[in-house]
Coordinates of N, CA and C in Angstrom, one line a residue:
M27 N 11.6 -0.6 109.7 CA 11.7 -0.1 110.8 C 12.8 -0.5 111.9
I28 N 13.4 0.5 112.1 CA 14.5 0.2 113.1 C 14.0 -0.2 114.6
K29 N 14.5 -1.4 115.2 CA 13.7 -1.5 116.5 C 15.2 -1.6 117.4
I30 N 15.0 -0.5 118.5 CA 16.0 -0.4 119.5 C 15.6 -0.9 121.1
A31 N 16.5 -1.8 121.6 CA 16.0 -2.0 123.1 C 17.1 -1.1 123.9
F32 N 16.5 -0.3 125.1 CA 17.4 0.4 125.8 C 17.2 -0.4 127.2
F33 N 18.5 -0.7 127.5 CA 18.7 -1.5 129.0 C 18.9 -0.5 129.8
D34 N 18.7 -0.9 131.2 CA 19.0 -0.2 132.4 C 18.3 1.4 132.3
T35 N 17.1 1.6 131.9 CA 16.7 2.9 131.4 C 16.2 3.6 132.7
K36 N 16.6 5.0 132.6 CA 16.2 5.8 133.5 C 15.2 6.7 133.1
E37 N 14.5 7.2 133.8 CA 13.3 8.2 133.2 C 13.9 9.3 132.4
Y38 N 15.0 10.1 132.8 CA 15.5 11.2 131.9 C 15.8 10.5 130.6
D39 N 16.1 9.0 130.4 CA 16.6 8.7 129.0 C 15.1 8.6 128.3
K40 N 14.2 8.3 128.9 CA 12.8 8.0 128.2 C 12.6 9.3 127.6
K41 N 12.4 10.4 128.5 CA 12.1 11.7 128.1 C 13.0 12.2 126.7
V42 N 14.1 12.2 126.8 CA 15.1 12.6 125.9 C 14.9 11.8 124.6
F43 N 15.1 10.5 124.7 CA 15.1 9.5 123.4 C 13.7 9.6 122.6
D44 N 12.6 9.7 123.5 CA 11.4 9.8 123.1 C 11.1 11.0 122.1
E45 N 11.9 12.2 122.9 CA 11.7 13.7 122.0 C 12.4 13.6 120.8
Y46 N 13.7 12.9 120.8 CA 14.4 12.8 119.2 C 14.0 12.0 118.4
N47 N 13.2 10.7 119.1 CA 12.7 9.8 118.4 C 11.6 10.6 117.5
Q48 N 11.0 11.5 117.5 CA 10.2 12.2 116.8 C 10.3 12.4 115.5
N49 N 11.8 12.5 115.3 CA 12.0 12.6 113.7 C 12.4 11.4 113.1
Y50 N 12.6 10.3 113.7 CA 13.1 9.2 113.3 C 11.9 8.0 113.2
N51 N 11.1 8.1 114.2 CA 10.2 7.0 114.4 C 10.6 5.6 114.5
Y52 N 11.9 5.4 115.2 CA 12.3 4.3 115.4 C 11.3 3.3 116.5
E53 N 11.2 2.1 116.3 CA 10.5 1.4 117.5 C 11.5 1.0 118.7
I54 N 11.3 1.9 119.8 CA 12.0 1.8 121.0 C 11.2 1.2 122.1
T55 N 12.0 0.0 122.8 CA 11.5 -0.6 124.1 C 12.2 -0.1 125.1
Y56 N 11.9 0.3 126.3 CA 12.8 0.8 127.3 C 12.7 -0.6 128.3
L57 N 13.8 -1.0 129.1 CA 14.0 -1.9 129.9 C 14.5 -1.9 131.1
N58 N 13.9 -1.9 132.3 CA 14.4 -1.3 133.4 C 15.7 -2.2 133.8
T59 N 15.9 -3.5 133.4 CA 16.8 -4.4 133.7 C 18.3 -4.0 133.2
K60 N 19.2 -4.3 134.0 CA 20.8 -4.1 133.6 C 21.0 -5.1 132.4
F61 N 21.8 -4.7 131.5 CA 22.3 -5.7 130.5 C 23.5 -6.4 130.9
N62 N 23.3 -8.0 130.6 CA 24.1 -8.7 131.0 C 24.2 -10.1 130.1
A63 N 25.0 -11.3 130.4 CA 24.6 -12.4 129.5 C 23.3 -12.9 129.8
E64 N 22.8 -13.0 131.1 CA 21.6 -13.6 131.3 C 20.4 -12.7 130.7
T65 N 20.4 -11.4 130.5 CA 19.5 -10.5 130.0 C 19.8 -10.5 128.6
A66 N 20.7 -10.7 127.9 CA 21.0 -10.5 126.7 C 20.0 -11.2 125.6
P67 N 19.3 -12.3 126.1 CA 18.0 -12.7 125.2 C 17.1 -12.0 124.9
L68 N 16.9 -11.0 126.0 CA 15.7 -9.9 125.7 C 15.9 -9.0 124.7
A69 N 17.1 -9.2 123.7 CA 17.5 -8.4 122.6 C 17.0 -9.2 121.5
R70 N 16.5 -10.2 121.6 CA 16.2 -11.0 120.3 C 15.0 -10.2 119.5
G71 N 15.4 -9.8 118.2 CA 14.4 -9.2 117.4 C 14.6 -8.0 117.2
Y72 N 15.7 -7.2 118.0 CA 16.0 -5.8 118.0 C 17.0 -5.9 116.7
D73 N 17.4 -4.5 116.3 CA 18.4 -4.3 115.6 C 19.5 -3.7 116.4
A74 N 19.2 -3.0 117.2 CA 20.2 -2.5 118.0 C 20.0 -2.5 119.6
I75 N 21.0 -2.2 120.6 CA 20.6 -2.2 121.7 C 21.5 -1.0 122.4
C76 N 21.0 -0.2 123.3 CA 21.6 0.9 124.1 C 21.8 0.5 125.6
I77 N 22.9 0.4 126.0 CA 23.3 0.1 127.4 C 23.8 1.1 128.1
F78 N 23.9 1.0 129.3 CA 24.4 1.9 130.4 C 25.6 1.8 130.9
V79 N 26.5 2.7 131.5 CA 27.8 2.2 132.2 C 27.9 1.0 133.0
N80 N 27.1 0.9 134.0 CA 27.4 -0.2 134.7 C 26.8 -1.6 134.2
D81 N 26.4 -1.6 133.0 CA 26.2 -3.1 132.3 C 27.3 -3.8 131.7
V82 N 27.3 -5.2 132.0 CA 28.1 -6.0 131.7 C 28.2 -6.7 130.2
V83 N 29.0 -6.2 129.3 CA 29.1 -6.5 127.8 C 30.3 -7.3 127.7
D84 N 30.5 -8.6 128.1 CA 31.6 -9.4 128.0 C 31.4 -10.3 126.6
K85 N 32.5 -11.2 126.5 CA 32.4 -12.1 125.4 C 31.3 -12.6 125.0
T86 N 30.6 -13.3 126.3 CA 29.5 -14.2 126.0 C 28.3 -13.4 125.8
A87 N 28.3 -12.3 126.2 CA 27.0 -11.3 126.1 C 27.1 -10.9 124.8
I88 N 28.0 -10.5 124.1 CA 28.3 -10.2 122.8 C 28.0 -11.5 121.6
K89 N 28.3 -12.6 122.1 CA 27.8 -13.9 121.2 C 26.5 -14.0 121.3
I90 N 25.7 -13.8 122.3 CA 24.3 -14.1 122.5 C 23.8 -12.9 121.9
L91 N 24.2 -11.6 121.7 CA 23.5 -10.4 120.9 C 23.7 -10.9 119.3
K92 N 25.1 -11.2 119.2 CA 24.9 -11.7 117.4 C 24.1 -12.9 117.3
E93 N 23.9 -13.7 118.0 CA 22.8 -15.0 117.7 C 21.5 -14.2 117.5
C94 N 21.2 -13.3 118.4 CA 19.9 -12.7 118.5 C 19.7 -11.6 117.3
G95 N 20.8 -11.4 116.5 CA 20.6 -10.7 115.3 C 20.7 -9.1 115.7
V96 N 21.4 -8.6 116.7 CA 21.6 -7.5 117.1 C 23.0 -6.9 116.2
K97 N 22.8 -5.6 115.6 CA 23.9 -5.3 114.8 C 24.7 -4.2 115.5
L98 N 24.1 -3.6 116.2 CA 24.7 -2.5 117.1 C 24.6 -2.1 118.5
I99 N 25.7 -2.0 119.2 CA 25.5 -1.7 120.7 C 25.9 -0.4 120.9
A100 N 25.1 0.7 121.3 CA 25.3 1.7 121.5 C 25.5 1.8 123.2
L101 N 26.5 2.8 123.8 CA 26.7 3.0 125.0 C 26.4 4.6 125.6
R102 N 25.4 4.7 126.3 CA 25.4 6.1 126.9 C 26.1 6.2 128.1
C103 N 27.2 6.9 128.0 CA 28.0 7.0 129.1 C 28.6 8.8 129.6
A104 N 29.3 8.9 130.5 CA 29.8 10.1 130.6 C 31.4 10.0 130.0
G105 N 32.0 9.0 129.6 CA 33.2 8.9 129.1 C 33.7 7.9 128.5
F106 N 34.6 7.9 127.8 CA 35.0 6.8 126.8 C 35.9 5.8 127.8
N107 N 36.4 6.3 129.2 CA 37.1 5.4 130.1 C 36.3 4.3 130.8
N108 N 34.9 4.3 130.4 CA 34.0 3.5 131.1 C 33.9 2.2 130.5
V109 N 34.5 2.1 129.1 CA 34.4 0.7 128.5 C 35.6 0.2 128.5
D110 N 35.6 -1.0 129.0 CA 36.7 -1.9 129.1 C 36.7 -3.0 128.0
I111 N 37.6 -3.0 126.9 CA 37.1 -4.0 125.7 C 38.4 -5.1 126.0
K112 N 39.1 -5.1 126.7 CA 40.2 -5.9 126.7 C 39.7 -7.3 126.8
N113 N 40.5 -8.2 126.2 CA 40.0 -9.6 126.2 C 38.7 -10.1 125.6
M114 N 38.6 -9.1 124.5 CA 37.3 -9.5 123.7 C 37.7 -10.2 122.4

């Protein structure tokens, strides 16, 4: 079973993703905390994480995710220009 951790979860996220997940039955955990290098260890044991626009996914956080076994970082945002991957 695929395990996904959602960081910086909003109520509307839960409603929509739970509805869509009825077709897939992924194991989803919703976290209220923003994602950054300090909270990255919370992803241990998950296959994927989903972050929000103001979360901080820098080189240090990505390294921690890799050590935790995370294989995918998904971003839910309004546009691609919210992602700054320079210096990665």
